[in-house]
Amino acid sequence: MSIDQNDLRVIKTKRGLREAFIRLLLEKGYDAISIQDIATEAEAARVTFYRHYKNKEELLIDCIDVIYENHARLTGQASNEEFRQGYSPMLAVYKQLKEDGKIFRVLSNSHAGQLLTKRLIQLFAERIQVQIEERFPKEQLLAPVEIIAYHVASAQIGLVNWWIENDQPYSPEYMARISFWLSLAGSARGFGLENISVLPPEYPTRFQN
Amino acid sequence: MSIDQNDLRVIKTKRGLREAFIRLLLEKGYDAISIQDIATEAEAARVTFYRHYKNKEELLIDCIDVIYENHARLTGQASNEEFRQGYSPMLAVYKQLKEDGKIFRVLSNSHAGQLLTKRLIQLFAERIQVQIEERFPKEQLLAPVEIIAYHVASAQIGLVNWWIENDQPYSPEYMARISFWLSLAGSARGFGLENISVLPPEYPTRFQN
DNA sequence: CTTTTATGTTACGATTTGTATCATAACTAA
DNA sequence: TTAGTTATGATACAAATCGTAACATAAAAG
């Protein structure tokens, strides 16, 4: 009847299609890729593609989901201690991208970029919102918590994009620290903290790469 | 020889194709649209499409450019006074989107979103960088001016996206003010201002919609 | 009003799409 | 290891789409 997603053949085939698709995106860009291209590159029959995906876009979504899960898994590990140290969960992201930033870049410049960025921002905003709500009473906030969270998340993910597109000019540690502090200083105001000196003492006098 | 872009027929035809394309994006999404669909919707011959655009993507880029120019024109008008008042050039953006947010939303959810968002962030980052450099000596900055500018621009455009996707829950004035202050408070730290009280006195105690 | 040129009509081959059938190979479960 | 299940490959097919061409017509430029 329906296809068994746990079958080894299915797992192999789908992974093959995903990886072939990514490679082709590097070469030709999204529009120029035909289903036959993908199948050929993956050394599979064209019919096989249609057994797993309705069309190109569905394969694209699947690719994003896989990357998204990797990110979520990585960033989910960041400890509260890391957060206080000013490294934030972003460090894990920067570190991963330092290695396989190529795939991220390809997706980022393709049809996928929109979906990928959107989902990452969504994920981070949700986490940030929880963190804010845990630490600050609602009445203290100058603005709705959603807005603050989304503002911070957009800034952080946006900076990641900038870093990737500018060939990673600074170290992951440097980027994570700056990203964290710029956001925290901004949102501290949003939290209703009149005196910004309540921030942890580790706030650096000057960032060094 | 080549096609005269000032010919009235050309202007009409291309505008028709762009508008037809936007309408179709609303209905079917990017992939499901064929060239014939666009031509039919625009009440033009399919051949005519190929006289102006190589493929779907090229038409998409053209659509983005038109919207982009509208934004640039609008935001370019924001005065220094508005900036100091805490409304920032963002107010013009929010106001425009209040009216034709539909097109923006369609593009934002399509293949185009990636390109549109990227270009908007780029534009804002460049402007912000100039403003920072005009007001603060380089040595005072805790981080490279590019990073601060990109951080702020990403946050602001990201918040616009959030606003559009959540059916514009707050007024343009409210969003512009919050966006401005969250960013300014954050970047004030980035500027190396130890005492955040150097910020203009208009800083609100609490934002109201 | 004359000239120029962008558009519509029609046509064409090549490519791509989406689906179907059946034998074979690969995997699962026992 | 074996028997049964099922995903895959090979082949085929109609329908849709693509990209380009030639020529008459309508619309704009000068």
XYZ file of N, CA and C (backbone and C1' of nucleotides) in Angstrom, chain C residues 2-21:
140
model
P 1.028 58.994 -46.127
O 2.432 58.456 -45.636
C 3.536 59.373 -45.517
C 4.628 58.740 -44.684
C 4.967 57.296 -45.050
O 6.371 57.180 -45.257
C 4.572 57.491 -42.726
P 7.042 55.786 -45.626
O 7.714 55.399 -44.228
C 8.429 56.420 -43.491
C 8.862 55.856 -42.154
C 9.465 54.445 -42.219
O 10.690 54.429 -41.490
C 7.728 54.522 -40.615
P 11.567 53.106 -41.422
O 11.316 52.634 -39.929
C 11.363 53.603 -38.863
C 10.795 53.002 -37.597
C 11.337 51.606 -37.254
O 11.805 51.623 -35.915
C 8.970 51.633 -37.141
P 12.643 50.376 -35.326
O 11.519 49.582 -34.517
C 10.741 50.264 -33.549
C 9.668 49.328 -33.018
C 10.120 47.882 -32.824
O 9.443 47.338 -31.701
C 8.232 47.900 -34.137
P 10.249 46.909 -30.384
O 9.083 46.438 -29.388
C 8.086 47.363 -29.010
C 6.715 46.700 -29.012
C 6.681 45.303 -28.394
O 5.549 45.213 -27.522
C 5.790 45.225 -30.591
P 5.244 43.848 -26.732
O 4.056 43.244 -27.596
C 2.825 43.941 -27.692
C 1.906 43.240 -28.675
C 1.571 41.798 -28.298
O 0.187 41.695 -28.016
C 2.132 42.010 -30.616
P -0.409 40.280 -27.502
O -0.919 39.578 -28.842
C -1.907 40.229 -29.639
C -2.320 39.355 -30.811
C -2.679 37.908 -30.451
O -3.842 37.528 -31.172
C -0.901 37.923 -32.037
P -4.550 36.125 -30.946
O -4.121 35.231 -32.185
C -4.135 35.804 -33.495
C -3.543 34.834 -34.507
C -3.774 33.355 -34.192
O -4.437 32.746 -35.295
C -1.498 33.766 -34.737
P -5.053 31.267 -35.186
O -3.856 30.377 -35.756
C -3.228 30.765 -36.977
C -1.946 29.986 -37.172
C -1.999 28.505 -36.760
O -1.893 27.699 -37.930
C 0.034 29.547 -36.071
P -1.932 26.062 -37.830
O -0.383 25.711 -37.737
C 0.556 26.422 -38.547
C 1.969 26.041 -38.154
C 2.149 24.573 -37.742
O 3.042 23.932 -38.631
C 3.255 26.033 -36.226
P 3.149 22.324 -38.625
O 4.493 22.045 -37.802
C 5.725 22.646 -38.213
C 6.758 22.470 -37.126
C 6.734 21.100 -36.465
O 7.712 20.263 -37.062
C 7.075 22.899 -34.898
P 7.890 18.745 -36.550
O 9.104 18.849 -35.526
C 10.313 19.507 -35.918
C 11.234 19.618 -34.710
C 11.567 18.281 -34.047
O 12.930 18.293 -33.639
C 10.455 19.670 -32.497
P 13.588 17.067 -32.879
O 13.628 17.586 -31.380
C 14.206 18.866 -31.096
C 14.166 19.121 -29.596
C 14.501 17.896 -28.737
O 15.394 18.265 -27.704
C 12.352 18.734 -28.152
P 15.955 17.185 -26.674
O 15.139 17.524 -25.351
C 14.989 18.897 -24.950
C 13.974 18.996 -23.850
C 14.137 17.969 -22.724
O 14.375 18.682 -21.525
C 11.868 18.178 -23.392
P 14.687 17.943 -20.121
O 13.255 17.919 -19.420
C 12.510 19.119 -19.315
C 11.129 18.815 -18.785
C 11.104 17.831 -17.601
O 10.523 18.484 -16.490
C 9.466 17.271 -19.233
P 10.322 17.718 -15.101
O 8.788 17.301 -15.160
C 7.817 18.241 -15.617
C 6.467 17.561 -15.740
C 6.091 16.674 -14.554
O 4.880 17.134 -13.992
C 5.732 15.543 -16.617
P 4.621 16.855 -12.424
O 3.774 15.515 -12.450
C 2.520 15.528 -13.123
C 2.071 14.118 -13.457
C 2.128 13.111 -12.291
O 0.803 12.672 -12.039
C 2.931 12.163 -14.313
P 0.519 11.555 -10.895
O 0.321 10.220 -11.749
C -0.490 10.269 -12.927
C -0.412 8.955 -13.678
C -0.477 7.705 -12.801
O -1.613 6.935 -13.172
C 1.237 7.516 -14.443
P -1.980 5.585 -12.364
O -1.468 4.397 -13.291
C -1.920 4.313 -14.651
C -1.217 3.150 -15.353
C -1.131 1.883 -14.507
O -1.874 0.835 -15.128
C 0.986 2.420 -15.508
P -2.005 -0.599 -14.364
O -0.839 -1.469 -15.009
C -0.646 -1.458 -16.424
C 0.528 -2.340 -16.796
C 0.637 -3.627 -15.974
O 0.893 -4.734 -16.833
C 2.683 -2.440 -15.894
